[in-house]
mmCIF file of C-alpha atoms in Angstrom:
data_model
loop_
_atom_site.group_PDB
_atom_site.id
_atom_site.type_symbol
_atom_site.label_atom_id
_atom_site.label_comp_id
_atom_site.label_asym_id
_atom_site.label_seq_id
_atom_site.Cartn_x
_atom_site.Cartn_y
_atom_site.Cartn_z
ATOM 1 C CA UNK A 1 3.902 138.625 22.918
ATOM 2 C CA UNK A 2 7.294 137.205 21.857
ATOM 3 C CA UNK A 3 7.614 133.134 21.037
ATOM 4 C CA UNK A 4 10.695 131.562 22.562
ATOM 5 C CA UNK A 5 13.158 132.668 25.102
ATOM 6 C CA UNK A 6 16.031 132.237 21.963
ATOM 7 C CA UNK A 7 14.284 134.481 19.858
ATOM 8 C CA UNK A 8 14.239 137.401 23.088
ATOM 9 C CA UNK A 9 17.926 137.164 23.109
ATOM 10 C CA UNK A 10 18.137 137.541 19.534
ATOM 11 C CA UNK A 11 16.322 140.664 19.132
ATOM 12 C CA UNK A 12 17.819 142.316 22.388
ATOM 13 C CA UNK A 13 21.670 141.695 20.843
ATOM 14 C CA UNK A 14 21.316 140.997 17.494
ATOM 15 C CA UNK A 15 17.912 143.119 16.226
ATOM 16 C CA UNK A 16 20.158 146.588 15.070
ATOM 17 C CA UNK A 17 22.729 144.666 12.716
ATOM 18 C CA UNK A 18 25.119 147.309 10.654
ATOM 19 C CA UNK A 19 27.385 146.954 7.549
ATOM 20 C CA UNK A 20 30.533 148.130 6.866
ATOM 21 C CA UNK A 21 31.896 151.497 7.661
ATOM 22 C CA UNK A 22 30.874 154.154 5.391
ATOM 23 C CA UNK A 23 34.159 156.588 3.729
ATOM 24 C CA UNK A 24 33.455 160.604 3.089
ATOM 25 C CA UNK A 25 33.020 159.234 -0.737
ATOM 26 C CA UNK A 26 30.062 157.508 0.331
ATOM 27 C CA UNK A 27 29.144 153.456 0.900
ATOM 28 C CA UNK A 28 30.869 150.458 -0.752
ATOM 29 C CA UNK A 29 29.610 149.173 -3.840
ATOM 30 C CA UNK A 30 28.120 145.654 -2.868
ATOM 31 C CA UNK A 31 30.735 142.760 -3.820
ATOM 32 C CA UNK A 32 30.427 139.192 -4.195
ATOM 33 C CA UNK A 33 27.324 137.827 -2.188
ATOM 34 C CA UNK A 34 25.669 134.753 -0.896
ATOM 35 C CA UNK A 35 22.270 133.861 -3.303
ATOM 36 C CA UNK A 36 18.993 135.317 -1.334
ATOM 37 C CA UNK A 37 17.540 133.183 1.213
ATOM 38 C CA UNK A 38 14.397 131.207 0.340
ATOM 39 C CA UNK A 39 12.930 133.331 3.526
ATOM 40 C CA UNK A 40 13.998 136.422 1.589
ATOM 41 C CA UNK A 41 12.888 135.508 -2.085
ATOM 42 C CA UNK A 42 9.245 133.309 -0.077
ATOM 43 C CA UNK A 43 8.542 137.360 1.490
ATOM 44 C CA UNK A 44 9.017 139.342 -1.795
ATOM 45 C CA UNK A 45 6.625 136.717 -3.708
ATOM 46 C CA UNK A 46 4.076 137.273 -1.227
ATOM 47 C CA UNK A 47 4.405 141.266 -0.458
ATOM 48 C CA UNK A 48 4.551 141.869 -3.997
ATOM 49 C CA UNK A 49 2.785 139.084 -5.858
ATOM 50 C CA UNK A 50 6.022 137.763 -7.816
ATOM 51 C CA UNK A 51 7.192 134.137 -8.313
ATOM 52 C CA UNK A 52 10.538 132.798 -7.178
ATOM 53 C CA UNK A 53 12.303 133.617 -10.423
ATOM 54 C CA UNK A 54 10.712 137.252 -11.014
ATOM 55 C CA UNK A 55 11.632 137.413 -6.909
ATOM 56 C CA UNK A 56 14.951 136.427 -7.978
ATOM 57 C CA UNK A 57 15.660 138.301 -11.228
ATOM 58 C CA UNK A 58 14.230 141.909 -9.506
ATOM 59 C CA UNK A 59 16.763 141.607 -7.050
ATOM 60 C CA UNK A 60 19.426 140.892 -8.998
ATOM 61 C CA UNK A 61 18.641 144.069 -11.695
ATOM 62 C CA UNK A 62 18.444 146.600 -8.471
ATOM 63 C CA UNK A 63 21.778 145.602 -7.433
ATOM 64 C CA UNK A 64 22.852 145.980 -11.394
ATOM 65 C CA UNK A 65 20.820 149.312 -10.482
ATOM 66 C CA UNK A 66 22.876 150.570 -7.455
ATOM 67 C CA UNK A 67 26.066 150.001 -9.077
ATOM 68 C CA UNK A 68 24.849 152.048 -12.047
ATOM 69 C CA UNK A 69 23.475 155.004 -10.612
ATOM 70 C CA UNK A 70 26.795 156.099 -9.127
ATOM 71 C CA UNK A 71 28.329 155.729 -12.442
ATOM 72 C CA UNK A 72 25.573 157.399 -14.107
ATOM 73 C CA UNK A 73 25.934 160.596 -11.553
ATOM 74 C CA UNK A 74 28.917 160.874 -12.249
ATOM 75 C CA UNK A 75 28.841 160.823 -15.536
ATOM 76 C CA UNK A 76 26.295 163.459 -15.889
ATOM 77 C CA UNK A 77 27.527 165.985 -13.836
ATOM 78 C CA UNK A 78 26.206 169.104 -13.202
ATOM 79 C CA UNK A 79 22.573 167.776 -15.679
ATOM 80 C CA UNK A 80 21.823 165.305 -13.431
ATOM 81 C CA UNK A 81 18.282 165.378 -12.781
ATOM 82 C CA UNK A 82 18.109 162.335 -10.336
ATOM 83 C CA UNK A 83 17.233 158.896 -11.055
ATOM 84 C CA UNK A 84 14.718 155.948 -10.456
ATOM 85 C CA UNK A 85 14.536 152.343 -10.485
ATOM 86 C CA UNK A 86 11.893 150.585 -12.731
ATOM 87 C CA UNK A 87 10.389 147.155 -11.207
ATOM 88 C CA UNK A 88 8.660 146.550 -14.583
ATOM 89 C CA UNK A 89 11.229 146.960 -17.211
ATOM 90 C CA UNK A 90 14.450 146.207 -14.509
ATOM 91 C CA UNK A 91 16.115 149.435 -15.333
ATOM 92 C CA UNK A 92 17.312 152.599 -14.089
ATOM 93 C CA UNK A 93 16.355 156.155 -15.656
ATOM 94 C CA UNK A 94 18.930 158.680 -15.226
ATOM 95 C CA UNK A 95 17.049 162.379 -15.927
ATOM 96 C CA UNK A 96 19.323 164.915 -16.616
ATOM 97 C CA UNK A 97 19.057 168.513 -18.198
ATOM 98 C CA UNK A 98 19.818 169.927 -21.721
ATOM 99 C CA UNK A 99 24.102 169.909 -22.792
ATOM 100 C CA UNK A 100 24.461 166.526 -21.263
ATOM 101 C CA UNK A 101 27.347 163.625 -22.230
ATOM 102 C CA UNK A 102 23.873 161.204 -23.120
ATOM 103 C CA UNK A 103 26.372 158.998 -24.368
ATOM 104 C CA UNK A 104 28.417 158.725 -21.348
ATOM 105 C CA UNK A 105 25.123 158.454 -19.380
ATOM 106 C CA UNK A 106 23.849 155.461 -21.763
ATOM 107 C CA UNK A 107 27.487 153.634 -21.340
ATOM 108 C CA UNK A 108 26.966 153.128 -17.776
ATOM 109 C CA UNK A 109 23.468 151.204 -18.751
ATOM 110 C CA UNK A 110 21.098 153.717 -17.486
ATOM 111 C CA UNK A 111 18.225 154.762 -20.277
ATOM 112 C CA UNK A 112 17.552 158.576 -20.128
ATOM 113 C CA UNK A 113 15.005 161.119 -19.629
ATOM 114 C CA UNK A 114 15.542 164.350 -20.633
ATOM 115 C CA UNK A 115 14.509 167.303 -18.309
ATOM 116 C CA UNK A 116 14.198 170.733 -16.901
ATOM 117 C CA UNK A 117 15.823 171.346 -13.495
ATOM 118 C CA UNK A 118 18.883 169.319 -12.702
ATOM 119 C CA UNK A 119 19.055 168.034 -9.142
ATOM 120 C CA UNK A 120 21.204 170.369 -8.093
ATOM 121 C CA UNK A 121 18.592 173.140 -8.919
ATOM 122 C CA UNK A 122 15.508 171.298 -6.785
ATOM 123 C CA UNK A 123 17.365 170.507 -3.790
ATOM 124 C CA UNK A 124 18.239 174.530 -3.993
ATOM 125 C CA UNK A 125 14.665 174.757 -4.105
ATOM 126 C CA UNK A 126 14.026 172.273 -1.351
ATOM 127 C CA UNK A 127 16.448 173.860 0.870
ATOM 128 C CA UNK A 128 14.596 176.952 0.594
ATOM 129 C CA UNK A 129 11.392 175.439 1.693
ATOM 130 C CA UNK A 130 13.659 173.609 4.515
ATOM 131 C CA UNK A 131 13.798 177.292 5.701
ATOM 132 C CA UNK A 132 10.749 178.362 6.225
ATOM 133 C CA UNK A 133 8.522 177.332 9.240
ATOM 134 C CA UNK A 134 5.963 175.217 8.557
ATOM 135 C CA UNK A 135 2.211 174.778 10.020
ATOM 136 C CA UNK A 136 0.820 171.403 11.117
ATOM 137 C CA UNK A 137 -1.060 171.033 8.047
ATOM 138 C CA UNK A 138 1.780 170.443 6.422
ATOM 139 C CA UNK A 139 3.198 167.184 6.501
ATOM 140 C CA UNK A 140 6.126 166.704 4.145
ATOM 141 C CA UNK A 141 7.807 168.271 0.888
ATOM 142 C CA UNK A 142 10.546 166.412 -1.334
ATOM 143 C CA UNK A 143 12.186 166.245 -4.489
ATOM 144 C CA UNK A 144 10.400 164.434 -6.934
ATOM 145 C CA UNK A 145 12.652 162.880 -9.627
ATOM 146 C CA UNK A 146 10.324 161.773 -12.294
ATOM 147 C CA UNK A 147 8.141 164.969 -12.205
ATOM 148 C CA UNK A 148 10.935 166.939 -12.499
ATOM 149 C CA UNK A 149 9.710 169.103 -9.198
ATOM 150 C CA UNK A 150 9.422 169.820 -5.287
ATOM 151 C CA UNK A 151 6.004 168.386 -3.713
ATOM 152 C CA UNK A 152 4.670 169.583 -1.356
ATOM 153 C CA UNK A 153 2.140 167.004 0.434
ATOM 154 C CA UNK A 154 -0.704 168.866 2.851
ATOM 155 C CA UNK A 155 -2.809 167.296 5.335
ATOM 156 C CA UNK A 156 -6.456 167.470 3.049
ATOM 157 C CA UNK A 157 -8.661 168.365 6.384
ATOM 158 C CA UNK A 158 -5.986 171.240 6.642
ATOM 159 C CA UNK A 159 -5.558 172.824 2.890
ATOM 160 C CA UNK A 160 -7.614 175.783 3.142
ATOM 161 C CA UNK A 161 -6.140 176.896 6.506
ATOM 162 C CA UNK A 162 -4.609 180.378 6.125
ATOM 163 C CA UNK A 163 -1.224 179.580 7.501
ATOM 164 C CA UNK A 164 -1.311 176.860 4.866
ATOM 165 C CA UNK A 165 -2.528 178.712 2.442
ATOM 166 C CA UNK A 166 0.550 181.496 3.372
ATOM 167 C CA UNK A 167 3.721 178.546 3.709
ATOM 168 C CA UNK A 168 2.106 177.300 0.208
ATOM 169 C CA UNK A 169 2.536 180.997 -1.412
ATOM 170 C CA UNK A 170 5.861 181.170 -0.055
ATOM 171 C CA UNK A 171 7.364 177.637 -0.958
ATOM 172 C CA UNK A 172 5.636 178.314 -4.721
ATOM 173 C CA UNK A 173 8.430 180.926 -4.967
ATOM 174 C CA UNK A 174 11.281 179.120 -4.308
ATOM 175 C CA UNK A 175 11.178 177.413 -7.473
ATOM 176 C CA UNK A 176 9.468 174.252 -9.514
ATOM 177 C CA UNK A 177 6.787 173.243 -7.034
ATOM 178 C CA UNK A 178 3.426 171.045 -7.309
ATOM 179 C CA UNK A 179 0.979 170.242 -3.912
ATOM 180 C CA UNK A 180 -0.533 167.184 -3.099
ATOM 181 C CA UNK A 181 -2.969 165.873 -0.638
ATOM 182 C CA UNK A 182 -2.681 163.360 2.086
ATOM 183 C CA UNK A 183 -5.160 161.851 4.494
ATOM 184 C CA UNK A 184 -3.285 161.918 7.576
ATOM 185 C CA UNK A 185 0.163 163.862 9.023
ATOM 186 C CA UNK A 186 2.934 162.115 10.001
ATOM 187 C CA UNK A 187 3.872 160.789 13.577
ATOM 188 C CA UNK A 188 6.604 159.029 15.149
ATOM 189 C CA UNK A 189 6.553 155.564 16.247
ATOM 190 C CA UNK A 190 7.755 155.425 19.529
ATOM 191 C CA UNK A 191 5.147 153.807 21.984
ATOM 192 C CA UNK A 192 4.636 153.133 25.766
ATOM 193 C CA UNK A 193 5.873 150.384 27.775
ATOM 194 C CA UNK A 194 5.046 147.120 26.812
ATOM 195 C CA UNK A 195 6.181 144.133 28.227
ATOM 196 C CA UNK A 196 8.353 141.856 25.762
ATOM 197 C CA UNK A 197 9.914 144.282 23.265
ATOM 198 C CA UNK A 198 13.428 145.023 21.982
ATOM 199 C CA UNK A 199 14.729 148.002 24.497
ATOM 200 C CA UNK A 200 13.281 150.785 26.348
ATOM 201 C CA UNK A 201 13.950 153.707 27.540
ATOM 202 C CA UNK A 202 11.987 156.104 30.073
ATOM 203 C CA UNK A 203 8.324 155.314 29.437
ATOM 204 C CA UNK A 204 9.202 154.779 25.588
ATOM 205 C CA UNK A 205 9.811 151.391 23.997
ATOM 206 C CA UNK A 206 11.341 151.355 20.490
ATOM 207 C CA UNK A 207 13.167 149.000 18.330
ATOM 208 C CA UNK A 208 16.893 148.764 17.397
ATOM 209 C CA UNK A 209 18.054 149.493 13.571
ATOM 210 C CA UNK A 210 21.172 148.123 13.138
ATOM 211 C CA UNK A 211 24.583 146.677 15.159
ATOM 212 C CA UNK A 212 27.487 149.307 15.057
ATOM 213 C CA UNK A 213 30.920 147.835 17.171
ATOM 214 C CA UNK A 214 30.172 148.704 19.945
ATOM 215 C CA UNK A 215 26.587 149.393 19.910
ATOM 216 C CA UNK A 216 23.809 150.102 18.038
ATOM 217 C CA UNK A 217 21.870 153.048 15.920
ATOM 218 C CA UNK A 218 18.361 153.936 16.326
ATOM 219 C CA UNK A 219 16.140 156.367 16.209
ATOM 220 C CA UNK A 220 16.723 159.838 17.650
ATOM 221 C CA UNK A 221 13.624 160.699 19.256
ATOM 222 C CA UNK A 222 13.495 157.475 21.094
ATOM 223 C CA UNK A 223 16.322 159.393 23.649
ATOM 224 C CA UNK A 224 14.353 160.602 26.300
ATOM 225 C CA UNK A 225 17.117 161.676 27.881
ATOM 226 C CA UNK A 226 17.310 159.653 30.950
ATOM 227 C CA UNK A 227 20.341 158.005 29.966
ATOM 228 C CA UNK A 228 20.232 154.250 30.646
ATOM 229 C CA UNK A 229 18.585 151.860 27.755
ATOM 230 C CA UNK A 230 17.343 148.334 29.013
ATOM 231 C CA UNK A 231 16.838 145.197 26.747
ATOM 232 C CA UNK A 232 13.719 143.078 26.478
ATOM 233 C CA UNK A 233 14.175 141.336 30.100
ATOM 234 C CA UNK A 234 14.914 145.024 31.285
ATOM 235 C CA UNK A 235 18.362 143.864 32.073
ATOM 236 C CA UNK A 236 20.714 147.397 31.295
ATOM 237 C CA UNK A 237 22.238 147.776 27.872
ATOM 238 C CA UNK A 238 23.976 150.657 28.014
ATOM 239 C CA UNK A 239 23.221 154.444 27.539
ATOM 240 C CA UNK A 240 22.828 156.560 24.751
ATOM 241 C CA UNK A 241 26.127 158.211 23.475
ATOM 242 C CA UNK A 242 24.236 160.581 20.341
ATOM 243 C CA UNK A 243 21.226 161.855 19.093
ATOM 244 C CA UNK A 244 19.665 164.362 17.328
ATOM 245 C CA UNK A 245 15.593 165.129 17.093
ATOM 246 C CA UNK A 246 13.715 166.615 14.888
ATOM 247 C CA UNK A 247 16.263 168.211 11.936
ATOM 248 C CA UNK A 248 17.787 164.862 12.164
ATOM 249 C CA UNK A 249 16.272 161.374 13.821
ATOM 250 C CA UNK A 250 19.027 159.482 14.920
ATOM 251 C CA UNK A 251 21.115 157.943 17.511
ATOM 252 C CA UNK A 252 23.609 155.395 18.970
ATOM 253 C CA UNK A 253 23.819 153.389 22.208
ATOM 254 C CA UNK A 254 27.045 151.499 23.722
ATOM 255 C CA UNK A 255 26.357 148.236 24.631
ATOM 256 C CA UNK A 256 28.170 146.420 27.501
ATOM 257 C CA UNK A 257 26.700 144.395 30.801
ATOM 258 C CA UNK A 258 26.608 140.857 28.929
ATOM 259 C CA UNK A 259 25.249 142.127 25.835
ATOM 260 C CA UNK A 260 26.644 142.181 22.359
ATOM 261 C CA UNK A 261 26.175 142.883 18.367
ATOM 262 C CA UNK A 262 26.095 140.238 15.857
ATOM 263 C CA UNK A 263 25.133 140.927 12.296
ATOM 264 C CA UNK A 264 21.491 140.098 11.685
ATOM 265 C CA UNK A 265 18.157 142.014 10.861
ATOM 266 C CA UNK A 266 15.329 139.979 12.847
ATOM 267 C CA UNK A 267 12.887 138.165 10.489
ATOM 268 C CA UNK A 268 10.313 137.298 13.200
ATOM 269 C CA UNK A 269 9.550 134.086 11.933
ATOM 270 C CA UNK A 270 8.024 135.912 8.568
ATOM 271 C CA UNK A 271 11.538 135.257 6.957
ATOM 272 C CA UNK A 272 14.783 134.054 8.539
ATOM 273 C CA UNK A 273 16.887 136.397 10.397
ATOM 274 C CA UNK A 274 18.934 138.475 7.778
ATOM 275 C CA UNK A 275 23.128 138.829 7.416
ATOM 276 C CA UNK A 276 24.036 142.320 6.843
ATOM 277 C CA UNK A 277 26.836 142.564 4.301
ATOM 278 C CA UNK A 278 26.705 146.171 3.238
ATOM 279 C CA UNK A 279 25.262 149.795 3.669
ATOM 280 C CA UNK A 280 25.149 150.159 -0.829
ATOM 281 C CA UNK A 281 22.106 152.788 -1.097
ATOM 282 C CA UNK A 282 19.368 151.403 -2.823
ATOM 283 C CA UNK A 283 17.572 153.438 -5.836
ATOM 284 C CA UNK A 284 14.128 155.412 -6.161
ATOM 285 C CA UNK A 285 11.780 152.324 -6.972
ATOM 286 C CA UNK A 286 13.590 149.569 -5.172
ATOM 287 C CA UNK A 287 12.562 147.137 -2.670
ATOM 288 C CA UNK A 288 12.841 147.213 0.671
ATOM 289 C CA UNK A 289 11.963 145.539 3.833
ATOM 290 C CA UNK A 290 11.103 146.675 7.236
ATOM 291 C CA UNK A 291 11.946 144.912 10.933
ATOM 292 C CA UNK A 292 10.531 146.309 14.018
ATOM 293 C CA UNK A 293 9.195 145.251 16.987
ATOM 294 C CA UNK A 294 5.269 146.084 16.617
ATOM 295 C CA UNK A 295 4.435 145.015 13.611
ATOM 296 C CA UNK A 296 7.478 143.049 12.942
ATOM 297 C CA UNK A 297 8.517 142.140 8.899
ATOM 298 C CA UNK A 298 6.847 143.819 6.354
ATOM 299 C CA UNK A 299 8.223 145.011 2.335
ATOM 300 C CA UNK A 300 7.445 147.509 -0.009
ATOM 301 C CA UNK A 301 9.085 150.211 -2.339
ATOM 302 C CA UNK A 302 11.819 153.354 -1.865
ATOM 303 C CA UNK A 303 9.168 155.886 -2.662
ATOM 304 C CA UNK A 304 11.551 159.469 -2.351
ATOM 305 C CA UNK A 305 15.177 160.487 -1.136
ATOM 306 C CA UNK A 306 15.801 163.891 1.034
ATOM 307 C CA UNK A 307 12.636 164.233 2.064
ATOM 308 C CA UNK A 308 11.955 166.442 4.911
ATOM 309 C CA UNK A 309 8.769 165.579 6.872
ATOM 310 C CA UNK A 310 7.004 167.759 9.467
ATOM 311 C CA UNK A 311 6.189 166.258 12.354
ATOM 312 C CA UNK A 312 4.540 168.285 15.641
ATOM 313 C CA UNK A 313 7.761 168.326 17.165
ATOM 314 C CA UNK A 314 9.906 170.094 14.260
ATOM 315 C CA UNK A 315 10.948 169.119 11.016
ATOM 316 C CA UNK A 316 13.223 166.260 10.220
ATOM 317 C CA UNK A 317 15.668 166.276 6.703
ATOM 318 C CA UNK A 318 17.130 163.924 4.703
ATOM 319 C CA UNK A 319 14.676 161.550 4.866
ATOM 320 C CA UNK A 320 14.024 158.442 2.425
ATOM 321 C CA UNK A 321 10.109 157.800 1.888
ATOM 322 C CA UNK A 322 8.530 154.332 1.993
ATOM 323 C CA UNK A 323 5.441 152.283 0.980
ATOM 324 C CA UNK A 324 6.036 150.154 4.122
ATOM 325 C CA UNK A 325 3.527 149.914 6.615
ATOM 326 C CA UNK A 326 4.457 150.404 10.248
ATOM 327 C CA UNK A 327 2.937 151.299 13.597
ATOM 328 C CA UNK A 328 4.031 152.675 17.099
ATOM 329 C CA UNK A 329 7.055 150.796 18.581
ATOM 330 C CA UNK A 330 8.866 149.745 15.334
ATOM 331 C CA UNK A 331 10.551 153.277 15.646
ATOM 332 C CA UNK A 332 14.276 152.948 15.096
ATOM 333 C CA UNK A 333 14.147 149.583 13.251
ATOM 334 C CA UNK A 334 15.942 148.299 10.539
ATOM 335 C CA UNK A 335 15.265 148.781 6.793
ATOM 336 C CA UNK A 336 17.444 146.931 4.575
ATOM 337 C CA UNK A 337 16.834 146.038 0.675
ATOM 338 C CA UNK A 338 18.249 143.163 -0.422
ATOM 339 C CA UNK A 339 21.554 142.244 2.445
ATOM 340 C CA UNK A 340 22.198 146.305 2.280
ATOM 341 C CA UNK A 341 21.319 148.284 5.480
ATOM 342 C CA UNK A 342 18.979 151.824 4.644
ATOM 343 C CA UNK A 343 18.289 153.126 7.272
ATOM 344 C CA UNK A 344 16.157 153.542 10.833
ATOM 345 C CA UNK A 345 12.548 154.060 11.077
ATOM 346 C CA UNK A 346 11.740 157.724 11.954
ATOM 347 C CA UNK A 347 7.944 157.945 11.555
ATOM 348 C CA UNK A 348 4.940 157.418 8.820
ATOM 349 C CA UNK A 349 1.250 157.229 8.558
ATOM 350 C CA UNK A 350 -1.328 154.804 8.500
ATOM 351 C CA UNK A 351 -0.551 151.313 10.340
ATOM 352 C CA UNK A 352 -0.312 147.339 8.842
ATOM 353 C CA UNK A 353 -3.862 146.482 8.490
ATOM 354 C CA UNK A 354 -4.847 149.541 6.179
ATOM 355 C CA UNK A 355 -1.191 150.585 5.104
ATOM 356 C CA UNK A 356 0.446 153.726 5.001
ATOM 357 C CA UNK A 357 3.998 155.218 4.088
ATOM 358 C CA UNK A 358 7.173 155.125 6.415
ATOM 359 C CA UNK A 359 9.973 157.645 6.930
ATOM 360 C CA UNK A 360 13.718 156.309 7.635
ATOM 361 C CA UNK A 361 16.946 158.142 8.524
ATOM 362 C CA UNK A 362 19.317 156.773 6.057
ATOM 363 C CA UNK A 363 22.117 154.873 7.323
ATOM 364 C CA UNK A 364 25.043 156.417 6.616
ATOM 365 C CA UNK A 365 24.376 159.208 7.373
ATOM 366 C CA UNK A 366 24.309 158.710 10.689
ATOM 367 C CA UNK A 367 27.875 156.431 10.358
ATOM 368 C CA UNK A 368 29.115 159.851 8.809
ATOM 369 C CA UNK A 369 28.359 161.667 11.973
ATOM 370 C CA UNK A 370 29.377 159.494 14.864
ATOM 371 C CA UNK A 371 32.318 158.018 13.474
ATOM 372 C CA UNK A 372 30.467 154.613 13.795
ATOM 373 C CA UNK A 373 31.693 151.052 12.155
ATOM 374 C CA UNK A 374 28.889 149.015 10.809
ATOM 375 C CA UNK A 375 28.533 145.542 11.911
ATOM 376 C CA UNK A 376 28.537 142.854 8.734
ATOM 377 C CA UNK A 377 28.962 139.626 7.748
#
């Protein structure tokens, strides 16, 4: 159930706040911003054990972090390897391949880890496996930085099927590739209709990510293609204008009959409701927070970038992995680390009293593709 009548407006208009609009040379650095909130800086002590100041000095070194690793990309060139924030030592590792500039790397601030396969060569490799059609017992493969390879995760009840067994042989030969085991496959979190929730559409209530001007993004297999969205009080919204499920897992809905977009992520009482001031992409290893309508604020790490995850309906790419627990009806809400939108929840495992991981579309990309302005502050 929701608390006051304010709080249902709020999350019908203001629950999918964006940032600013994203160029073809990728997201904004973040510029001069506001100190966190104690709401902010209270959540991170408690989701990951930290006091005020450690709260305060990890979020200040990722943004140090984000700033770097673009430098540090570029820097390295064609031997980049990828790179990873460290919550222990505050610090991002740049990997990168044999014939690198090291020195140029170390100016930007980034320590180094010298490697095999450069980036470029294991998202070859992952595109490969992107190709290839892939049975349920699957559940996801990525690039993993810090080994240096492409996992492959399979469903453990699953791993001696023969159609595994055959996409396994097959991906093995596409390059560098390791295979892990998971408990459970993947599913989206779209639910059925329950009463008091963020918007709906057909029999399917979801959550909204983040305000664009003149709408909002979410996820894309929350479209059930009968148009028409309605808001909490099932007053119309608007309709959906894009989407695109599986491959991708986004979308965008105008928003008109009384309704509008502010810029604010919903805290649900856990923290305060969060300004948006930016879309910056947030490293391998940072934090990040989750807003949805189910299970409402929750925070963990950025586990994995490009991801592709294989859910029963078809593969999605491009996805960014998560430690953050979430269960069916937070689909197509807001992740945001730090006052810098990620992305829209796609799907996961596992649920908020025994945890799991969580899958989100990244944010810009979906800017990219509409033509969409974020919403900030």
């Amino acid at each position: 159930m929701r608390t006051a009548l304010p709080a249902l407006l709020l999350l019908g208009t203001w629950a999918t706040v964006n940032t600013q609009p994203a160029s073809a040379a990728g997201a904004p650095a973040p510029t001069a911003e506001a100190p966190a909130s104690a709401s902010l800086l209270s959540a991170m002590q408690h989701d990951f054990g930290l006091t005020k100041s450690q709260a305060e000095a990890r979020l200040a070194a990722e943004k140090t972090a984000t700033a770097v690793e673009r430098k540090a990309k570029h820097a390295a060139g064609s031997s980049y390897g990828g790179s990873w924030f460290d919550a222990g030592s505050g610090t991002l590792t740049v990997a990168v391949t044999r014939g690198a500039d090291t020195g140029a790397v170390r100016a930007t601030g980034a320590s180094i880890r010298l490697v095999q396969h450069s980036a470029r060569q294991l998202d070859a490799a992952k595109a490969r496996i992107d190709a290839l059609s892939a049975p349920a017992g699957v559940s996801n493969w990525y690039v993993d930085t810090k080994a240096n390879k492409v996992v492959v995760d399979v469903v453990t009840a699953h791993r001696n099927d023969n159609d595994v067994r055959a996409f396994l042989a097959q991906a093995r030969r596409t390059g560098p590739v390791t295979v892990q085991h998971t408990a459970k496959a993947p599913q989206t979190l779209a639910a059925g209709t329950v009463g008091g929730d963020p918007y709906y559409t057909g029999n399917v209530r979801c959550s909204i990510g983040f305000s664009v001007y003149g709408g909002f993004v979410s996820a894309g297999h929350c479209d059930q293609h009968t148009g028409a969205v309605y808001g909490w009080d099932h007053s119309y919204v608007g309709n959906f204008q894009g989407s695109s499920f599986p491959d991708n897992d986004y979308s965008w809905v105008n928003v008109g009959s009384g309704w509008w977009t502010v810029p604010v992520v919903l805290g649900w009482g856990t923290v305060s409701d969060q300004l948006v001031r930016g879309s910056a992409e947030a490293p391998v290893g940072a934090s990040i927070c989750r807003s949805g309508s189910t299970s409402h604020w929750h925070c963990g790490t950025v586990l994995a970038k490009n991801e592709t995850v294989n859910y029963s309906q078809g593969a999605v790419h491009q996805m960014t992995k998560t430690n953050v627990c979430a269960e069916p009806g937070d689909s197509g809400g807001s992740f945001i680390s730090g006052d810098q939108a990620q992305g829209v929840t796609s799907g996961g495992w596992g649920d908020c009293s025994s945890g799991g991981e969580t899958w989100y579309q990244p944010i810009n990309e979906i800017l990219n593709r509409y033509g969409l302005t974020l919403h900030t502050a």
